[in-house]
Coordinates of C-alpha atoms in Angstrom, one line a residue:
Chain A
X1 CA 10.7 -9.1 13.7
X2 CA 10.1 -7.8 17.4
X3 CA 8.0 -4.6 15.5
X4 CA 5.5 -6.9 13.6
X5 CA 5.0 -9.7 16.3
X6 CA 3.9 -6.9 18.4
X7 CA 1.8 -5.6 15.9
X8 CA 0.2 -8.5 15.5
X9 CA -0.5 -9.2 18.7
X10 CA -2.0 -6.5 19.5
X11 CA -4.2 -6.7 16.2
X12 CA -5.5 -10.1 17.2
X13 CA -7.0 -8.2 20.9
X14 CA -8.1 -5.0 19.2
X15 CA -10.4 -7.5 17.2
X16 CA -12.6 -10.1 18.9
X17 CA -10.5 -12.8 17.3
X18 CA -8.3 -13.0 19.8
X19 CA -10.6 -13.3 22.4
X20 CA -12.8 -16.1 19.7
X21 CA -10.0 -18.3 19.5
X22 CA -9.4 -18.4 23.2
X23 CA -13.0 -18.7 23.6
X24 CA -13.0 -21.4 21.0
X25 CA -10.2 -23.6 23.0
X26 CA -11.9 -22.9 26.6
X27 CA -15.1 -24.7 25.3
X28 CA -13.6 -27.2 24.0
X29 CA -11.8 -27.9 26.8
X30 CA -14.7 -27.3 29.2
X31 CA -16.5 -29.6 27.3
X32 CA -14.2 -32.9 27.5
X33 CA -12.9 -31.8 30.6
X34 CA -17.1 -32.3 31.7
X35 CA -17.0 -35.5 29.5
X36 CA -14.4 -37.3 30.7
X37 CA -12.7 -35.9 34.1
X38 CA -15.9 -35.2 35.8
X39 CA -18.2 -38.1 34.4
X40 CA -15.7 -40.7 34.9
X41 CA -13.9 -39.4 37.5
X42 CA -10.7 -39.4 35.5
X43 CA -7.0 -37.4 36.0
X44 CA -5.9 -38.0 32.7
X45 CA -5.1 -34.5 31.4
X46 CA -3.9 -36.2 28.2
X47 CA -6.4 -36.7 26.5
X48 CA -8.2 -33.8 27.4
X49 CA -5.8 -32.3 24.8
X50 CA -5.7 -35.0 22.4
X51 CA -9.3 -33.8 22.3
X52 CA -9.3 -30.3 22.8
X53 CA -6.2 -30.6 19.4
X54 CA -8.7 -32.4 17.1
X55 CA -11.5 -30.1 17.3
X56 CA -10.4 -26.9 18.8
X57 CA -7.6 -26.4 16.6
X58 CA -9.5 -26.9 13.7
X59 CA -11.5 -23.8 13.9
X60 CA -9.0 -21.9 16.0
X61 CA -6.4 -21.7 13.7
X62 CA -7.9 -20.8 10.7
X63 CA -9.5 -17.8 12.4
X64 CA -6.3 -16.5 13.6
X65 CA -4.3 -17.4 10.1
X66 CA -7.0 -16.5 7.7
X67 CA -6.1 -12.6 7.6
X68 CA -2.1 -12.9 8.6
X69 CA -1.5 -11.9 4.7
X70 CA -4.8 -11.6 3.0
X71 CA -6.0 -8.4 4.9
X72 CA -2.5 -7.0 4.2
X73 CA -3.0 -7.6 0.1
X74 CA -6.3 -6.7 0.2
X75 CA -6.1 -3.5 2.4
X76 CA -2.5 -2.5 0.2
X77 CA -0.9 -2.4 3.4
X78 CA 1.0 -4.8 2.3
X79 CA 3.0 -2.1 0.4
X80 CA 3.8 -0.6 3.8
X81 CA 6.3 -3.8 4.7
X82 CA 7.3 -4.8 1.6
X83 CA 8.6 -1.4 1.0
X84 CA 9.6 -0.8 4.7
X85 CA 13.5 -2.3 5.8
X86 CA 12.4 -5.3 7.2
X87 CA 13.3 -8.6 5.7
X88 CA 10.6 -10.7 4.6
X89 CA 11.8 -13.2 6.2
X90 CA 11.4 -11.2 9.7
X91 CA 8.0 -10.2 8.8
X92 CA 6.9 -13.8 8.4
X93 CA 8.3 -14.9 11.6
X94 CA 6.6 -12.3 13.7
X95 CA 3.5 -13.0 12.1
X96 CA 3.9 -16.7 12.6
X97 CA 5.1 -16.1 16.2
X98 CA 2.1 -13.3 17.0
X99 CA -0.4 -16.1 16.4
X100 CA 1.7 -18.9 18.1
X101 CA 1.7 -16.9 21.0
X102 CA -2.1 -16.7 21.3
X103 CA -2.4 -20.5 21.5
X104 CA 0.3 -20.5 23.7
X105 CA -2.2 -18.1 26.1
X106 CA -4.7 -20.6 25.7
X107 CA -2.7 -23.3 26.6
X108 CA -1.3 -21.4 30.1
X109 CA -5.1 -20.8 30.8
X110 CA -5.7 -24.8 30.6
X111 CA -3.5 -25.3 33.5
X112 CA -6.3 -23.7 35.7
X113 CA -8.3 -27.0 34.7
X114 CA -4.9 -29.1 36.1
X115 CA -5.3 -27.1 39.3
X116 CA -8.8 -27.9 40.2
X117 CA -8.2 -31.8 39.4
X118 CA -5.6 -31.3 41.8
X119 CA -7.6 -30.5 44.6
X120 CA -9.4 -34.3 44.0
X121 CA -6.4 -36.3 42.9
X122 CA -2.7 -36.1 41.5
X123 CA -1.9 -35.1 38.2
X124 CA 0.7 -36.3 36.5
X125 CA 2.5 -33.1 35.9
X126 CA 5.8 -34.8 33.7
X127 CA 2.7 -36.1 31.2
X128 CA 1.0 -33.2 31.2
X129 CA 3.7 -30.9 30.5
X130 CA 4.5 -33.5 27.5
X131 CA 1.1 -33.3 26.2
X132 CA 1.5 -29.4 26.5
X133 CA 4.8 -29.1 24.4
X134 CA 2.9 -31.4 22.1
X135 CA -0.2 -29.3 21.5
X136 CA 2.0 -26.1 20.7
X137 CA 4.2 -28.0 18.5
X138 CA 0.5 -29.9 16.5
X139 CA -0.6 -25.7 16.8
X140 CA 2.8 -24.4 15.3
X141 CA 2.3 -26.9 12.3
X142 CA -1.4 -26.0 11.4
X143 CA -0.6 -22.5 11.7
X144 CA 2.7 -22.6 9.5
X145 CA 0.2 -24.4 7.6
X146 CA -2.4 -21.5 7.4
X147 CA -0.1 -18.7 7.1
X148 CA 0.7 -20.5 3.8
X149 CA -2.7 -20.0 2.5
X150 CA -3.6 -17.0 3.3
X151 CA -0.1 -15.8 1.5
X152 CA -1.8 -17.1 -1.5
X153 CA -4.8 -15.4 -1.3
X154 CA -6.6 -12.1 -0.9
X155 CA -10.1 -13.4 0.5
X156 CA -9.8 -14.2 4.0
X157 CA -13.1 -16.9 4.1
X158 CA -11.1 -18.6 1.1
X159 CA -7.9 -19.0 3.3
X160 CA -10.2 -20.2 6.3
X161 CA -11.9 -22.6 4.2
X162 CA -8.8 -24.1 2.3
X163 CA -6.9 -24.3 5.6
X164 CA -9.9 -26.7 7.2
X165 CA -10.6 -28.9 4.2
X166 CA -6.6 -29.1 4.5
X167 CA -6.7 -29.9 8.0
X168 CA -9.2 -32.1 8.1
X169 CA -9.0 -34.1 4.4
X170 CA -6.1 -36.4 6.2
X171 CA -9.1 -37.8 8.5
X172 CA -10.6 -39.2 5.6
X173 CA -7.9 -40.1 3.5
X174 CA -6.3 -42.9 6.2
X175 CA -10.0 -45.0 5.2
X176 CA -8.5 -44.6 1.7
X177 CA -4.9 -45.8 2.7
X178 CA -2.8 -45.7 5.1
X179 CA -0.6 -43.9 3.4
X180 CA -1.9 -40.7 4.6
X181 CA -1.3 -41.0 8.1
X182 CA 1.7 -39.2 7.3
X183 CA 0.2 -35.7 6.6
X184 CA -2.6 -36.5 9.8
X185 CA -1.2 -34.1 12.0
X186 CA -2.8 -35.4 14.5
X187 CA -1.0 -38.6 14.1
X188 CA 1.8 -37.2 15.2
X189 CA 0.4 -36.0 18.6
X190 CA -1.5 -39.6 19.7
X191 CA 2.0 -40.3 21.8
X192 CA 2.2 -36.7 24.0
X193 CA -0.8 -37.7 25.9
X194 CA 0.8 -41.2 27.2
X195 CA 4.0 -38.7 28.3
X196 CA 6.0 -40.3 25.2
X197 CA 8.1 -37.8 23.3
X198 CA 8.7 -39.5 19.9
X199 CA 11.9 -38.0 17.8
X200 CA 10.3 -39.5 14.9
X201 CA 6.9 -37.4 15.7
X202 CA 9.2 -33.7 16.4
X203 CA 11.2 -34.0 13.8
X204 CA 8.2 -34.2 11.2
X205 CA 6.2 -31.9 13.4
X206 CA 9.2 -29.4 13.2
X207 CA 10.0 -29.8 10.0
X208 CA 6.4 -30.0 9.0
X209 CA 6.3 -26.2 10.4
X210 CA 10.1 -24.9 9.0
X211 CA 8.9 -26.3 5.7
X212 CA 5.5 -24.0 5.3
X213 CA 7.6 -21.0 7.5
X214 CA 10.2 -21.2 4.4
X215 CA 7.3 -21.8 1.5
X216 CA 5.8 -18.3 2.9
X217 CA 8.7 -16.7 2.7
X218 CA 9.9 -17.7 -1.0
X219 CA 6.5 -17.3 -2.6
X220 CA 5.9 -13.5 -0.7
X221 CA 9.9 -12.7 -2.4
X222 CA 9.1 -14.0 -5.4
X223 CA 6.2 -12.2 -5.9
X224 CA 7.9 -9.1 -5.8
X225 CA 10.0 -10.0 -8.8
X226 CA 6.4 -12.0 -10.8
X227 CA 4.1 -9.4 -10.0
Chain B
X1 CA 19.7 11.5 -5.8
X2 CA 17.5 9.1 -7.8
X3 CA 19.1 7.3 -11.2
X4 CA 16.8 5.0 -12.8
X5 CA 17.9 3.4 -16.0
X6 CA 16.5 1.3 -18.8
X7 CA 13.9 0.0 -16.8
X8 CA 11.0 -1.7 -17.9
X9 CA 8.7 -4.0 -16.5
X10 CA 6.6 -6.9 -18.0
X11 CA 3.6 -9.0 -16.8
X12 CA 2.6 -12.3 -18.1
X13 CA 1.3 -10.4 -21.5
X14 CA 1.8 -6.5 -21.2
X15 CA 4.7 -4.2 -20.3
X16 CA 3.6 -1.9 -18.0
X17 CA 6.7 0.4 -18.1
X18 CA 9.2 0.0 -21.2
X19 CA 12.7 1.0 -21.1
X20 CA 12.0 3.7 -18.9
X21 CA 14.8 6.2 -17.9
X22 CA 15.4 9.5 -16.1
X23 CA 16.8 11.1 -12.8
X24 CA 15.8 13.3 -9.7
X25 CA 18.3 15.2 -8.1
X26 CA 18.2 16.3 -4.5
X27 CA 15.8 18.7 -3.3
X28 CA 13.5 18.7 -6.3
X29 CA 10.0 18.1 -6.7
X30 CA 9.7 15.6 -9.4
X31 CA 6.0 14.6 -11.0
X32 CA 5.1 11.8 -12.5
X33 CA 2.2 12.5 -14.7
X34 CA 0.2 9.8 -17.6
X35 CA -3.5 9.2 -18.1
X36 CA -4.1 6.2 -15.6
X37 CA -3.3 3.1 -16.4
X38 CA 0.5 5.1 -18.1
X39 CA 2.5 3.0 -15.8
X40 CA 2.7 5.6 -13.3
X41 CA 2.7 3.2 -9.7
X42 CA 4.3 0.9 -11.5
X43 CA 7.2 3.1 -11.8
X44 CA 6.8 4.4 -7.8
X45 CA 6.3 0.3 -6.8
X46 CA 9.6 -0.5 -8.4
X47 CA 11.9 2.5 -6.9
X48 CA 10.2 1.8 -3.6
X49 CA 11.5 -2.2 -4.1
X50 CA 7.7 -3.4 -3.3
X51 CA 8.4 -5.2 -6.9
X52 CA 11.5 -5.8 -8.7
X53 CA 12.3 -4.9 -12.7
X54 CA 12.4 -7.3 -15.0
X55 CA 15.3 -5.4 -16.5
X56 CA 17.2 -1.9 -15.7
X57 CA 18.4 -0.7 -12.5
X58 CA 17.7 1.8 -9.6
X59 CA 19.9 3.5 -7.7
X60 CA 19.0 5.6 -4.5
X61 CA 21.8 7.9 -3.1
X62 CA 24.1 5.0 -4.8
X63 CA 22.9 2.2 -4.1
X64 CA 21.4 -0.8 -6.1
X65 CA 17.5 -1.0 -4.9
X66 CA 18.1 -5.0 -5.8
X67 CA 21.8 -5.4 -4.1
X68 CA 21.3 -3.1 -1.0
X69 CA 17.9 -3.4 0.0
X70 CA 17.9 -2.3 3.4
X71 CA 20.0 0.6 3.3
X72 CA 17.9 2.3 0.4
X73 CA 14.0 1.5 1.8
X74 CA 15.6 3.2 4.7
X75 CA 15.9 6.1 3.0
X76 CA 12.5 6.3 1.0
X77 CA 8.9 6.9 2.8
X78 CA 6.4 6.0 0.5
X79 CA 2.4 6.5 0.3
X80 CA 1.3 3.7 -1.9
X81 CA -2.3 4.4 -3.9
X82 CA -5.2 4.1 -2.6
X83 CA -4.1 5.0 1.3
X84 CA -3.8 1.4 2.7
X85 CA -3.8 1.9 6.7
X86 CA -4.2 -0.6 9.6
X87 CA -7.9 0.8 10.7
X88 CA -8.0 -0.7 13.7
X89 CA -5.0 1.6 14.8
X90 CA -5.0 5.0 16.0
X91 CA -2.7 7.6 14.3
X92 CA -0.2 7.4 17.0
X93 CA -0.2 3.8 16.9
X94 CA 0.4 3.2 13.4
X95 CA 2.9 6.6 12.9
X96 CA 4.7 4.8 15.9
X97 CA 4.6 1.5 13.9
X98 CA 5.8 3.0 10.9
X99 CA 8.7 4.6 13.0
X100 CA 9.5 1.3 14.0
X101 CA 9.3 -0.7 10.6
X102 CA 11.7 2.1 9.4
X103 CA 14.0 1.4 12.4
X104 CA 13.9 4.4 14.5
X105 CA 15.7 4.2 17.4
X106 CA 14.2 3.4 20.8
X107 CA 14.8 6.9 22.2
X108 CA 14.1 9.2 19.3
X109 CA 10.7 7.5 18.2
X110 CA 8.5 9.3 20.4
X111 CA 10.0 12.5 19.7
X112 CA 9.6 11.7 16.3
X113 CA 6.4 10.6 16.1
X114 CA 4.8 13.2 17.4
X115 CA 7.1 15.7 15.3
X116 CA 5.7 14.0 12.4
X117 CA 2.4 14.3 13.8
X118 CA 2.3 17.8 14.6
X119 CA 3.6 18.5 10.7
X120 CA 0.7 16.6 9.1
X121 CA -2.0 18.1 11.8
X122 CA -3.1 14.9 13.2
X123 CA -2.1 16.2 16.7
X124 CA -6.3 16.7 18.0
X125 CA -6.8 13.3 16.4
X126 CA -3.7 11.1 17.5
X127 CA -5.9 9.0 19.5
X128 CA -9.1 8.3 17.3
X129 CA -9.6 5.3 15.7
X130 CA -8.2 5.6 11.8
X131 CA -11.7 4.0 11.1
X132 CA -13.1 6.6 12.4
X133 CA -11.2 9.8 10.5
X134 CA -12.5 11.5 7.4
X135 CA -10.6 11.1 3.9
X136 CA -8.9 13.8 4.0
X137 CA -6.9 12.3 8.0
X138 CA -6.6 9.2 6.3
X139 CA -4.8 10.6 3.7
X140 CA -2.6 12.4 6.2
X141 CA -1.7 9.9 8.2
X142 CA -0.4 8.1 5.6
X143 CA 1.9 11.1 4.5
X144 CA 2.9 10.6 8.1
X145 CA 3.8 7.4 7.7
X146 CA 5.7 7.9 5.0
X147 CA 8.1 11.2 6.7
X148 CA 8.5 9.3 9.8
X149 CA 12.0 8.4 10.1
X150 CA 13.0 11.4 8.3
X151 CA 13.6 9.7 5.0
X152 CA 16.0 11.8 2.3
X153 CA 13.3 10.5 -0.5
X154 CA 9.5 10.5 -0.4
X155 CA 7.6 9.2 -3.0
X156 CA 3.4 9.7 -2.9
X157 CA 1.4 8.0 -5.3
X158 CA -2.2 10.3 -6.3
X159 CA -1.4 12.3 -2.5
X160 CA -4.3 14.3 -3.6
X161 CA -7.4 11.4 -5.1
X162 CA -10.8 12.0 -3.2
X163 CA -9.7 15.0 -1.3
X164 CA -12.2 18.3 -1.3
X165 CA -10.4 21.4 -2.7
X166 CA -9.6 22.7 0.7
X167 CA -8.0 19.5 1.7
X168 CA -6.1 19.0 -1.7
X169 CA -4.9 22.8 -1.1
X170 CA -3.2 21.9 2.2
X171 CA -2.1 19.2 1.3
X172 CA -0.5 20.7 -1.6
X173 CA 1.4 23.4 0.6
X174 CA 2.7 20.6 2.8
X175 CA 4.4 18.6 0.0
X176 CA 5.9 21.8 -1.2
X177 CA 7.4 22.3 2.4
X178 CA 8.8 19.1 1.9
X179 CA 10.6 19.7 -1.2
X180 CA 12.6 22.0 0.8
X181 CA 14.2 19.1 3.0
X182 CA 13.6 16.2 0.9
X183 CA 13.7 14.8 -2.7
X184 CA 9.7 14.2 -3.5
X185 CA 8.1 12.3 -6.5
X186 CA 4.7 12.3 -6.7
X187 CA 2.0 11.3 -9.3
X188 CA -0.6 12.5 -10.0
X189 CA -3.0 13.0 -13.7
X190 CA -4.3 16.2 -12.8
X191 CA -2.0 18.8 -14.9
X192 CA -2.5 22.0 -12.6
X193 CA -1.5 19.9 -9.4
X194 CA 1.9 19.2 -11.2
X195 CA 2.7 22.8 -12.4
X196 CA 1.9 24.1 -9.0
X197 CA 3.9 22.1 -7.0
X198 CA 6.9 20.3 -9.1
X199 CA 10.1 21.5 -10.6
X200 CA 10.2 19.0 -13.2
X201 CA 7.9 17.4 -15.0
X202 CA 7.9 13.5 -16.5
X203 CA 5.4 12.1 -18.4
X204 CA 4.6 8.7 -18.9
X205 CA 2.3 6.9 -21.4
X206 CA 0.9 3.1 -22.1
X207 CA 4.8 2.8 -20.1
X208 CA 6.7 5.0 -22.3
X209 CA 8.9 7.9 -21.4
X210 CA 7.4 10.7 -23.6
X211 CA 9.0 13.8 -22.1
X212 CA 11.3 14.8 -18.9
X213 CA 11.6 18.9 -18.2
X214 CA 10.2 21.8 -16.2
X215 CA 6.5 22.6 -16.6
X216 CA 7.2 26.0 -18.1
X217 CA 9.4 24.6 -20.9
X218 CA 6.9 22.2 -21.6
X219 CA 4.5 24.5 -22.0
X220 CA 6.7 26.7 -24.7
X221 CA 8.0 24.1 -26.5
X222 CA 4.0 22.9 -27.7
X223 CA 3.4 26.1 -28.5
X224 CA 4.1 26.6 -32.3
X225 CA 1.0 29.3 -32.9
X226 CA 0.3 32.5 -31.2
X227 CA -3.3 32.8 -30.0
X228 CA -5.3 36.0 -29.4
X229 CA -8.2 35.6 -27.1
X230 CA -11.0 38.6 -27.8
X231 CA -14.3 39.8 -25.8
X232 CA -15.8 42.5 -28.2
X233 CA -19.4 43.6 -28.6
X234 CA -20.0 44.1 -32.2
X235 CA -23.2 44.5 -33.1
X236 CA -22.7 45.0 -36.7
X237 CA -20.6 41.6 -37.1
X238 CA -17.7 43.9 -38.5
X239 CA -15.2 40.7 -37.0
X240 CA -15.5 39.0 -40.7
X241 CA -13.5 41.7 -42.4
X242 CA -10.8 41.2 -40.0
X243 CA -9.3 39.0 -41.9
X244 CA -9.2 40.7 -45.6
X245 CA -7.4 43.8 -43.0
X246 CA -4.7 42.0 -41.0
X247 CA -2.7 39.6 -43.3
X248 CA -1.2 37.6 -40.6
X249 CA -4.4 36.5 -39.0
X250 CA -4.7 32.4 -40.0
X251 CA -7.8 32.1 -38.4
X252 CA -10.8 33.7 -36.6
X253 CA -12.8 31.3 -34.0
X254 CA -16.0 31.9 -31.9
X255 CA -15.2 30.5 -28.6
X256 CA -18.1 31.4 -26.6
X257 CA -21.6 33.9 -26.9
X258 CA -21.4 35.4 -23.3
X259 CA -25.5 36.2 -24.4
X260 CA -24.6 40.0 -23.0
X261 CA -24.1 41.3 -26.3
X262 CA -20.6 40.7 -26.2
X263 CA -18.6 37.4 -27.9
X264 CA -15.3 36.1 -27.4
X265 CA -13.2 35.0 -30.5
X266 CA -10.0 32.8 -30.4
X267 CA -7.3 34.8 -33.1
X268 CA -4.2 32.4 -34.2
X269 CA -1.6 34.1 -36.2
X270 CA 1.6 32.7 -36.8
X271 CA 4.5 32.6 -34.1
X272 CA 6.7 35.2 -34.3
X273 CA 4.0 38.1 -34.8
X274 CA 2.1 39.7 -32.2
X275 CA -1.2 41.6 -33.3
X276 CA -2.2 42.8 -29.9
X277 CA -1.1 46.4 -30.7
X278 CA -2.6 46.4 -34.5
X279 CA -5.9 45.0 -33.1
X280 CA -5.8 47.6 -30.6
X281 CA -5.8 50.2 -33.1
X282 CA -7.7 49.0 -35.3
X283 CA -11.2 47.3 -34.2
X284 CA -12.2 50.6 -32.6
X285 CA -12.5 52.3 -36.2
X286 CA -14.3 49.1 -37.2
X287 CA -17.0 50.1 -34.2
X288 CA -16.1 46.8 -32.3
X289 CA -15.8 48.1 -28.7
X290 CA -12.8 45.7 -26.9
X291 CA -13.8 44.2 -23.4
X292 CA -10.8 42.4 -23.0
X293 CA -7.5 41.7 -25.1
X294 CA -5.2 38.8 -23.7
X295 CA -2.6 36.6 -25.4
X296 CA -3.5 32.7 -24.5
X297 CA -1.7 30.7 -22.7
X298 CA -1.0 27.1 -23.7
X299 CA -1.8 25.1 -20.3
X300 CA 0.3 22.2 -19.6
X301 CA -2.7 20.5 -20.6
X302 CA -2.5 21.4 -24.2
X303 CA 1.2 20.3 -23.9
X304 CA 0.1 17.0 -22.4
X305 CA -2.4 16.2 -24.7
X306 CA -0.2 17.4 -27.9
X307 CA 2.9 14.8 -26.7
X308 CA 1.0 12.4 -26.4
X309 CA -1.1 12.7 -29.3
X310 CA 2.6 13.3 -31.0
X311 CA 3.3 9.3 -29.7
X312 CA 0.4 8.5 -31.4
X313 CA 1.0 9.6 -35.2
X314 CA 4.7 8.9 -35.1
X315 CA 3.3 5.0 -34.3
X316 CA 0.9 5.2 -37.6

């Protein structure tokens, strides 16, 4: 696992996606940060993420999912692991963990922003930290989430385009029913930012993420025996 | 050693490879030849364990491809088709990521990388881009990739597609070095690549096993009619009488006009007769002056092209 999460990391800086994403999540940021700390004079650093989840994430992790298996099958190299000792199931998780770890940069820059508002007033570090472990685990889901596209296709813009309209289709559905609110991953993060941890909103977070992990890796071995 | 038995492999509607079976012992150079589409990387995706049988077995050095995974992709370095690399990675980079994949130890992957490197002649270029390289570096570093780790198997799929001749002749001598430490199948439908480099020869077509043995034997065992190949200058067209003199002659063909005043004819006679030393004697008193007198040689393309032809009538 350790060989292909550092693989992959390295990939994501030896292309400008790497440095897109990051780029994706500082504007964001930047740009509630200016909306709501600065005009209002606020230290909520809550909702700064809440924010920085709902629209960052959206473009961020499709751009660093999108190729995690396409490029593989459409390159070939893809032969390369499959026939190489590794399990699948180690090659999955340092992919998974490669592009986890490039939010988790992002989200270690952020606390620069925390620093700055503590020059004018206290931060509530205990929420902030929360709202923190709540982000990655929101980020974890949607990438599981992405991963599992891209394993089912070969065209990278297909996998991007699949994993928004799958992102964002739960935003729309709750005006349908309510029903939905249940695959709105950001419904699960709307209690971090008030320094709640919900079991309730973990567990499915967790097991939101263990589910699509597990998908990956049954459809990539049964492949090998279908194709 | 390499047992693969009764294997065959279907998709949704075709069978790619039906009830395929043979074995490559250690140290030979095995080649897998068919027209494309014969089931050739089928058969190299299957012992590599990049997709699994429907039915029949493999077994590497003794062990089950399905049961022991692990232990037997250890022991095979494979170049799939096509030379998929990571392009954004340098030579050393992805020969070090290969060496890794294949679990190298810590301490003996550098050494080993750059052994590997220094074998395939990507030293100079270690540090490019593999964007960057020409075909024929690409190709390499993919044969580096698949002998890092020092696997007992090595399987290459077309090593030689795209290459210029130069390229295809080095690479060529390289895989025969290998056969000297390592068990090597390769594929390949180019005929003369096959006789030059492998011991043994099996053919493959639409997924059938159509013959397993050494090139030479192949050759012989198509070869049912002796054939006389003949430059003459004959200006007097005495050749058509040839045939009323020497009894055994079955047929007299013009291969080619050379437009020099001299023509080459293609003489078959049966078998177990050789006319060399009657036509010797006798075309001079027929005032046909010889250039050249040569018995031909069926090429392992005639064999090819006869077996499976052979396939194809038995089937009517």
């Amino acid at each position: 696992m350790w060989a292909i999460y550092k693989k992959e990391l390295k990939t994501y800086f030896l292309s400008p996606i790497g440095y897109i994403s990051i780029g994706i999540f500082m504007l964001m940021y930047s740009i509630f940060f200016y909306a709501t700390t600065i005009t209002y004079g606020s230290v909520d650093m809550g909702n700064l993420y809440y924010a920085t989840a709902r629209y960052g994430l959206l473009l961020m992790v499709p751009l660093l999912t999108m190729r995690i298996f396409s490029e593989e099958k459409r390159n070939g190299t893809e032969q390369l692991l499959l026939t190489s000792p590794k399990s699948v199931t180690s090659i999955v998780l340092g992919k998974f963990f490669a592009a986890a770890t490039v939010i988790l940069i992002t989200v270690i820059i952020s606390i620069v922003y925390a620093i700055i508002v503590s020059f004018f007033g206290t931060v509530n570090v205990p929420t902030m930290l929360v709202t923190m472990l709540g982000f990655i685990l929101v980020a974890m889901a949607a990438i599981s989430i992405g991963m599992l596209i891209s394993s089912l296709t070969e065209n990278q813009v297909v996998a991007a385009i699949i994993t928004i309209a799958i992102l964002i289709a739960p935003w729309f559905l709750v005006e349908l029913s309510n029903v939905f609110s249940a695959i709105d991953l950001m419904d699960k993060f709307m209690k971090f930012p008030y320094g709640l941890i919900s079991i309730s909103d973990v567990i499915s977070l967790v097991s939101i993420t263990v589910m699509c992990v597990l998908i990956t890796i049954i459809l990539i071995k049964r492949r090998k025996a279908v194709k | 050693m390499i047992e693969v038995k009764n294997v065959t492999k279907k998709f949704e509607s075709t069978i790619a490879v039906d009830n395929i079976s043979f074995e490559v012992k250690d140290g030979e150079i095995v080649g897998l030849l068919g027209p494309n589409g014969a089931g050739k990387s089928t058969t190299m995706n299957m012992i590599t364990g990049f997709i699994e049988p429907t039915s029949g077995q493999i077994i590497v050095n003794g062990n089950d491809i399905l049961k022991k995974p692990k232990k037997v992709k250890k022991q095979i370095g494979y170049m799939p088709e096509g030379v998929p690399l990571y392009y954004e990675l340098t030579p050393k980079e992805f020969v070090s990521y290969m060496a890794e994949l294949k679990l190298v130890k810590r301490k003996e992957r550098k050494e080993e990388v750059q052994k590997v490197l220094k074998e395939t002649g990507l030293e100079e270029v270690q540090n490019r881009l593999i964007r960057s390289l020409s075909r024929g570096y690409k190709q390499r570093v993919s044969l580096a990739g698949a002998l890092v780790g020092n696997p007992d198997v090595i399987i290459l799929d077309e090593p030689t597609v795209g290459l210029d001749p130069k390229q295809i002749t080095e690479i060529r001598s390289l895989i025969k070095n290998l056969g000297k430490k390592h068990t090597v199948i390769l594929s390949s439908h180019i005929l003369s690549e096959v006789s030059q480099i492998c011991e043994k020869v099996i053919i493959i077509n639409k997924g059938k096993l159509i013959a397993v043995d050494t090139p030479e034997n192949l050759e012989k065992a198509t070869m049912d009619t002796n054939g006389i190949l003949l430059t003459i200058e004959d200006p007097k067209n005495n050749i058509r009488n040839l045939k009323e003199q020497i009894k055994e002659i079955k047929s007299i063909k013009l291969v080619k006009d050379n437009n020099d005043g001299t023509k080459q004819y293609l003489i078959i006679s049966s078998s177990d007769v050789d006319l060399r030393k009657q036509l010797f004697d006798l075309l001079p008193k027929q005032d046909i002056v010889i250039f050249e007198l040569k018995k031909s040689e069926t090429t392992l393309e005639d064999a090819f092209i006869k077996l499976i032809d052979n396939v194809k009538e038995e089937k009517k």
